[in-house]
Coordinates of C-alpha atoms and ligand atoms in Angstrom, one line a residue:
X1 CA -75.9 -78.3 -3.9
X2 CA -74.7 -78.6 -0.1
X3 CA -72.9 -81.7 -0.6
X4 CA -69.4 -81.7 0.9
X5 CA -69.6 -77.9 2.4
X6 CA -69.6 -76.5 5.7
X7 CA -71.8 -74.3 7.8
X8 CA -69.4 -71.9 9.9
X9 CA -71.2 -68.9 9.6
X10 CA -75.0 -67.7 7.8
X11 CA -73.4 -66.2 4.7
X12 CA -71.9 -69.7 3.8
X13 CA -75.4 -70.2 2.1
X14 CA -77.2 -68.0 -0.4
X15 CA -80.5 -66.9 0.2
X16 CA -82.0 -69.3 -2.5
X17 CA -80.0 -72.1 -0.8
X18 CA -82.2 -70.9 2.3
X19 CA -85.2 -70.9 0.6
X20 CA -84.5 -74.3 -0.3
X21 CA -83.9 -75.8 3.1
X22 CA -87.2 -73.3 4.4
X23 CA -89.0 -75.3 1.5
X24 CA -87.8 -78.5 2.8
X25 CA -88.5 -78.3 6.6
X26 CA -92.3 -77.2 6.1
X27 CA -92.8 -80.3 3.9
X28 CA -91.4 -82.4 6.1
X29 CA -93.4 -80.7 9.0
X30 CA -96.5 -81.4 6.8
X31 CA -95.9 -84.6 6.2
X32 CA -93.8 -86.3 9.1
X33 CA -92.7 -89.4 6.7
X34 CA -91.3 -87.1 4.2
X35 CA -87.3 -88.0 4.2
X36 CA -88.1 -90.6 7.3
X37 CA -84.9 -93.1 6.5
X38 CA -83.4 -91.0 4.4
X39 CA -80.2 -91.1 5.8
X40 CA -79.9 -94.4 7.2
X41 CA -76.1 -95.9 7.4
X42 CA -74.8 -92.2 8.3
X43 CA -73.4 -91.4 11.4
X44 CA -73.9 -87.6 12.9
X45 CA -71.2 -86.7 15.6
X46 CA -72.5 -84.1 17.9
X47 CA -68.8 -82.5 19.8
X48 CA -70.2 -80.2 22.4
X49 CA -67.9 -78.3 24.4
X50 CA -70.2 -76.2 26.0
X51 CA -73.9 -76.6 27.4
X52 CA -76.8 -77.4 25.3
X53 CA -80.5 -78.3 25.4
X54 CA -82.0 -77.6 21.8
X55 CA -79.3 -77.3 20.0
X56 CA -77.9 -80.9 21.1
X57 CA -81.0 -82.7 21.1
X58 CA -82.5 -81.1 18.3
X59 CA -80.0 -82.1 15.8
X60 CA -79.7 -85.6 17.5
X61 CA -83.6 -85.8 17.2
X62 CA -83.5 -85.0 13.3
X63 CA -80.8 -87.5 12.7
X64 CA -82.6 -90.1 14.2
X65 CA -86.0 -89.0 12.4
X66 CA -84.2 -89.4 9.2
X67 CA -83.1 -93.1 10.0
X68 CA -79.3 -92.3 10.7
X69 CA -77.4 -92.6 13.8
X70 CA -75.6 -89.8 16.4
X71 CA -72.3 -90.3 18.4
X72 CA -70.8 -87.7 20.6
X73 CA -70.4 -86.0 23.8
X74 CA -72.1 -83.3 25.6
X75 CA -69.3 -82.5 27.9
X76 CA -66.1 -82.1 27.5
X77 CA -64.4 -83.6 30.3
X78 CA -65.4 -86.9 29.1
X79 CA -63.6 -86.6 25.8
X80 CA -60.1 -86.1 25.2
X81 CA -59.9 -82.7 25.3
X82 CA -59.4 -82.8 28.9
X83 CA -56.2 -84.7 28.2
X84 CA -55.4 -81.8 26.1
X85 CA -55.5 -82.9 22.8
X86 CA -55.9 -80.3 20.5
X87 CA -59.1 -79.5 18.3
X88 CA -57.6 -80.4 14.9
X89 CA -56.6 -83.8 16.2
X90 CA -60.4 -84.3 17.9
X91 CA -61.6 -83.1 14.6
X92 CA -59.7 -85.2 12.5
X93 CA -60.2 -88.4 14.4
X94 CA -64.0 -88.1 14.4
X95 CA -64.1 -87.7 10.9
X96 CA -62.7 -90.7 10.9
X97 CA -65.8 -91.9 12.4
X98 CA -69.1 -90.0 11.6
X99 CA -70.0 -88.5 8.2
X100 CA -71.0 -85.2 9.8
X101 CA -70.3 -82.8 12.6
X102 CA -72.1 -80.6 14.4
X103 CA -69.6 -78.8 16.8
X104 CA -70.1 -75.9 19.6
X105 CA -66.6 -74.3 21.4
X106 CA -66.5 -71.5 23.6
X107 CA -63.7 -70.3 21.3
X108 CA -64.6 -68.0 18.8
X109 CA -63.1 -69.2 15.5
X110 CA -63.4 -72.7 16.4
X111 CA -66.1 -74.2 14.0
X112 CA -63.5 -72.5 11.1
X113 CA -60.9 -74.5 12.4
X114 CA -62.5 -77.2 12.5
X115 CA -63.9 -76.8 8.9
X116 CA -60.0 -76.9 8.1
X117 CA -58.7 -80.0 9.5
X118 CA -62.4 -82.5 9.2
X119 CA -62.9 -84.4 6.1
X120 CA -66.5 -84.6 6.4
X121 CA -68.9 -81.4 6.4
X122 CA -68.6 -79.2 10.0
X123 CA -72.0 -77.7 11.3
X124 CA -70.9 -74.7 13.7
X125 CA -73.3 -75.0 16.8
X126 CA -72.1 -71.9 18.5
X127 CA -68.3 -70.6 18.3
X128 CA -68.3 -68.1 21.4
X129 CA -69.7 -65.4 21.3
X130 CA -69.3 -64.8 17.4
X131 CA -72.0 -66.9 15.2
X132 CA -74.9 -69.4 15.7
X133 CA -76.2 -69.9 11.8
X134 CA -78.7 -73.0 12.6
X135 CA -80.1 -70.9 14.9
X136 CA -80.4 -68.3 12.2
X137 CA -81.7 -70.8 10.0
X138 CA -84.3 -71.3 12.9
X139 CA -85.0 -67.8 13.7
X140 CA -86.0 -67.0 9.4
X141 CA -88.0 -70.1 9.0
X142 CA -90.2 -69.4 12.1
X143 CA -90.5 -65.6 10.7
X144 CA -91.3 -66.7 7.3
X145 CA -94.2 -68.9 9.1
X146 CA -95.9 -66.8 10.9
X147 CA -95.3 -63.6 9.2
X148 CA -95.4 -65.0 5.4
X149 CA -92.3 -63.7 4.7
X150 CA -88.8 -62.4 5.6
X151 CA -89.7 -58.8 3.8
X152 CA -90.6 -55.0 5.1
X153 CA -89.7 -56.4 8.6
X154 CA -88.9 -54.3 11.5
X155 CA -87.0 -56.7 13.6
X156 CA -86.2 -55.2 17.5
X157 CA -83.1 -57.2 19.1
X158 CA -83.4 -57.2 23.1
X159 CA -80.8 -57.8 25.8
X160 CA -77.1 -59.2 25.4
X161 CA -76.5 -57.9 22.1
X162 CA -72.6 -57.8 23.1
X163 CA -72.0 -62.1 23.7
X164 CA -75.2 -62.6 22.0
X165 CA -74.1 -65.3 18.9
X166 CA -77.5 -65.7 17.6
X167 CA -77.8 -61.7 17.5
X168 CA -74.9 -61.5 15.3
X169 CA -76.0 -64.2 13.2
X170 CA -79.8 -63.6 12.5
X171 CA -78.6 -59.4 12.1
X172 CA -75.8 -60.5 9.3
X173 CA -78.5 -63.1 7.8
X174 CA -81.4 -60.5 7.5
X175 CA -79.6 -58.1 6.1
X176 CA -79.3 -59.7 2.9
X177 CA -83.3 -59.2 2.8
X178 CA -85.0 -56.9 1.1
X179 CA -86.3 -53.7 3.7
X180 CA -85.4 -54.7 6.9
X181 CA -85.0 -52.2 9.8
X182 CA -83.7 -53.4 13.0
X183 CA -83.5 -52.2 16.1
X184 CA -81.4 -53.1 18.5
X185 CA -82.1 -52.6 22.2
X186 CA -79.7 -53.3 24.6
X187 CA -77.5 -51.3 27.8
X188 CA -74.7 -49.7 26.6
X189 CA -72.1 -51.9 28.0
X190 CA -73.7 -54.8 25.6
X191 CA -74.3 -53.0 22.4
X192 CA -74.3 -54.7 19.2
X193 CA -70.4 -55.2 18.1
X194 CA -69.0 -52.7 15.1
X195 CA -68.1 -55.6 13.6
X196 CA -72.4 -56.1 13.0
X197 CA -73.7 -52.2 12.9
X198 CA -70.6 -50.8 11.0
X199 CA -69.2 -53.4 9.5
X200 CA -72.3 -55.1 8.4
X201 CA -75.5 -53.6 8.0
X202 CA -74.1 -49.9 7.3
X203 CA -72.0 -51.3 4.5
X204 CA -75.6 -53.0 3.1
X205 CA -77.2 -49.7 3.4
X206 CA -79.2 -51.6 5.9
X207 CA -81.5 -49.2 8.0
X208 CA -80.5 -49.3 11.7
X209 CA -81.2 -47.8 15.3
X210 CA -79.6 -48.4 18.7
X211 CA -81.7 -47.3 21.9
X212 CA -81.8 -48.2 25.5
X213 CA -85.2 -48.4 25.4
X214 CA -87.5 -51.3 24.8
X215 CA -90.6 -49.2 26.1
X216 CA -90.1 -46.3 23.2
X217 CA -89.8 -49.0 20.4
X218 CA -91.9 -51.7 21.1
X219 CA -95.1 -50.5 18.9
X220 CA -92.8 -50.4 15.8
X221 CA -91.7 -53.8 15.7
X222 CA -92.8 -56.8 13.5
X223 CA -90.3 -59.3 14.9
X224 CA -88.8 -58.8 19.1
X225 CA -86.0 -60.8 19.7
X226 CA -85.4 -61.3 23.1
X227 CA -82.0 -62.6 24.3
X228 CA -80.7 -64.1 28.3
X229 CA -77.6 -61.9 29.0
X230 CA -74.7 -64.3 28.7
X231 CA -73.1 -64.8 32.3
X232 CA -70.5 -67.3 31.1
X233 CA -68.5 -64.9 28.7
X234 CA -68.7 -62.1 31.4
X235 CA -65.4 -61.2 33.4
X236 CA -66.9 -60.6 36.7
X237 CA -69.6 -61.5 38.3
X238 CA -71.0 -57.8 39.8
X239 CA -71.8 -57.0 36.2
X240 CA -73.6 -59.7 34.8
X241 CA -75.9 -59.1 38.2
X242 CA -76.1 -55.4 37.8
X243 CA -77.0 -56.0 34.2
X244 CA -78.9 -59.2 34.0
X245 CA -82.6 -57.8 34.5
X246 CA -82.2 -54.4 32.6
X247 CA -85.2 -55.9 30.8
X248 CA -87.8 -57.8 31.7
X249 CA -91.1 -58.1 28.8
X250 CA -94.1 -58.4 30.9
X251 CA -97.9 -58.2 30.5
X252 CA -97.9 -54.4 30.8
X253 CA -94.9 -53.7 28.3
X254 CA -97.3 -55.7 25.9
X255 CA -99.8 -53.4 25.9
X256 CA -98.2 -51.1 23.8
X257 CA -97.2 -53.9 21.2
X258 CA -98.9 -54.4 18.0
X259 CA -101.4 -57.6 17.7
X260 CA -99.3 -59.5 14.8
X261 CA -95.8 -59.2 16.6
X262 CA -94.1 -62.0 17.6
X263 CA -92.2 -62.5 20.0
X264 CA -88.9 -64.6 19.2
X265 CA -85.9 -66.1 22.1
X266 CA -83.7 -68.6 21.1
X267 CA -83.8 -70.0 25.0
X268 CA -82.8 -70.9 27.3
X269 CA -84.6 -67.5 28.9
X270 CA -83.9 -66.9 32.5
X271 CA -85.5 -63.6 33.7
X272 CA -85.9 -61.6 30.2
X273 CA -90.0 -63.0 29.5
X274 CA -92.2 -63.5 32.1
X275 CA -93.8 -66.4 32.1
X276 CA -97.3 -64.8 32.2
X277 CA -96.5 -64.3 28.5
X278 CA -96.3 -67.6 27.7
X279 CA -100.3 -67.8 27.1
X280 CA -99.7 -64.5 25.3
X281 CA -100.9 -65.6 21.3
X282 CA -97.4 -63.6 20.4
X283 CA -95.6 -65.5 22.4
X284 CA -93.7 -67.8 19.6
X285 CA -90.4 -69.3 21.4
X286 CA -91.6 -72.8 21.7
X287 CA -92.6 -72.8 18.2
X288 CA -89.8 -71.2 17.5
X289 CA -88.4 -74.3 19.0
X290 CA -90.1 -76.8 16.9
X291 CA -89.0 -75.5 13.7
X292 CA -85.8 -75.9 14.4
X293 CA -85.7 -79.8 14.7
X294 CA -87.5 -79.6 11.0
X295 CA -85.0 -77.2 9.6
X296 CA -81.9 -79.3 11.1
X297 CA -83.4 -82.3 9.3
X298 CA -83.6 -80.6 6.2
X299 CA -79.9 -79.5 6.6
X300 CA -78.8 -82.9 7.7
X301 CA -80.7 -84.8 4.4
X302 CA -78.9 -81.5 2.4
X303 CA -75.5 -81.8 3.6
X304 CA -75.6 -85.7 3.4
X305 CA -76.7 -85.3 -0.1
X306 CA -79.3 -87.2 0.5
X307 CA -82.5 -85.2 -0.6
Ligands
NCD401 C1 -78.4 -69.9 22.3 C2 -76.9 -70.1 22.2 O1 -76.4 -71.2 22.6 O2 -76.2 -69.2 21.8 N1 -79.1 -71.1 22.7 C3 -79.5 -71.9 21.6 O3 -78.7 -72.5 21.0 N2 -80.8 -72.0 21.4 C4 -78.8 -68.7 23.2 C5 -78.3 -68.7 24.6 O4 -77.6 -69.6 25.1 O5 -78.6 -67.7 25.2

């Protein structure tokens, strides 16, 4: 079923095909030996070309969990890119070596490209500031947990929802689900491309709102996505500090939320959640976390074909 495809961007996989990996991930978080080995003798590359905590190390983590092996780099100045070889040659060489890639470029477009030249499956880790789907994949297995299901949401998106990748992502993703409303929350100079409100969700007949205000919508939502506003794909440095803290969730802004909301973040957070949330039982972004090693070793056992 995912044998010899790509992930480039979240509508590469149908819902079922979701469903599938969302099946897989909670078995193998019940029962931690459930696909241990099963990918022994493959080789995961991991090309980053931009910074990375979870991403990285999760993946590498759920490779090594499922008995295969990771190669890779984690900055590109060590590989040859700083020679100036070109992406397709990078790409084509590795798949020379590893039987999968997981890739993140600061270039928007590049995991496609990548897709094009590699002769093994291409898992897009982040292409700019356009898509992030493993995060996605992350971001609706952690909703299904704790709220039972990806249905009758109202989902609130906070911060950078301009550079934001896993924005776009997890908004494209949930609108294929059945009575979704999102709100998205942001400055106006970081609003939610077209591309996503037009584009996207107005052509699903997906029920939308833009605000500035986290305060007026906060006891509506089901799901609040908070998101760090993205300083490296800013211009200038005056306006990512003029617009970094234009929302901070605190204890007090809590108040007005309901008890079964949860509150999402992809992290790294800088200012946007203070930590006095942390203890907060709404408070799901290490979780959040968690899930995503488990749904990154179901996609790894998947796209290896070997589950
Ligand atoms: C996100 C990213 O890289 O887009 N991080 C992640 O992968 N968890 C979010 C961010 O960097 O703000």
């Amino acid at each position: 079923m995912f044998k010899k495809r790509h992930l480039v961007e979240p509508g590469d996989f149908t819902i079922e095909e979701m469903d599938r990996l969302f099946d897989l991930a909670e078995q193998i978080e019940r029962d931690q030996g459930y696909l241990r080995e099963s990918c022994r003798g493959n080789i995961l590359a991991t090309l980053f070309f931009e910074p990375s905590t979870r991403t990285r190390l999760s993946f590498e983590s759920a490779m090594l969990r499922l008995g295969g092996a990771c190669i890779g780099f984690s900055e590109p100045n060590s590989s040859s890119a700083s020679k100036g070889e070109n992406l397709a040659d990078t790409i084509r060489t590795v798949s020379c070596y590893a039987d999968i890639i997981v890739m993140r470029n600061p270039k928007e477009g590049a995991a496609l490209l990548a897709s094009r030249y590699a002769t093994v499956p291409v898992i897009n880790a982040g292409d700019g500031g356009h898509h992030h789907p493993t995060q996605t994949l992350t971001d609706l297995l952690t909703i299904r947990q704790l709220q039972g299901s990806i249905e009758g949401l109202t989902v609130g998106f906070c911060g950078d929802l301009k550079f934001g990748r896993t924005v776009h992502s997890l908004a494209k993703a949930l609108s294929r689900y059945p009575d979704i409303t999102m709100i998205f929350i942001s400055p106006q100079e970081l609003e939610a491309p077209n591309y996503i409100t037009e584009g996207i969700l107005k052509k699903a007949g997906v029920s939308y709102i833009e605000t500035h205000s986290l305060e007026k919508v906060i006891a509506d939502l089901n799901v609040l996505y908070m998101t760090r506003v993205q300083r490296e794909r800013f211009f200038n440095e005056e306006d990512y500090i003029r617009l970094k803290d234009s929302y901070i969730l605190n204890r007090e802004k809590m108040k007005q939320a309901r008890d079964d909301l949860i509150i999402l973040h992809p992290l790294p957070r800088v200012n946007e959640i203070a930590p006095e949330l942390d203890e907060d039982p709404r408070a799901s972004y290490f979780k959040q976390a968690k899930y995503g090693m488990y749904v990154r070793m179901a996609l790894l056992a998947s796209m290896l074909g070997r589950c």
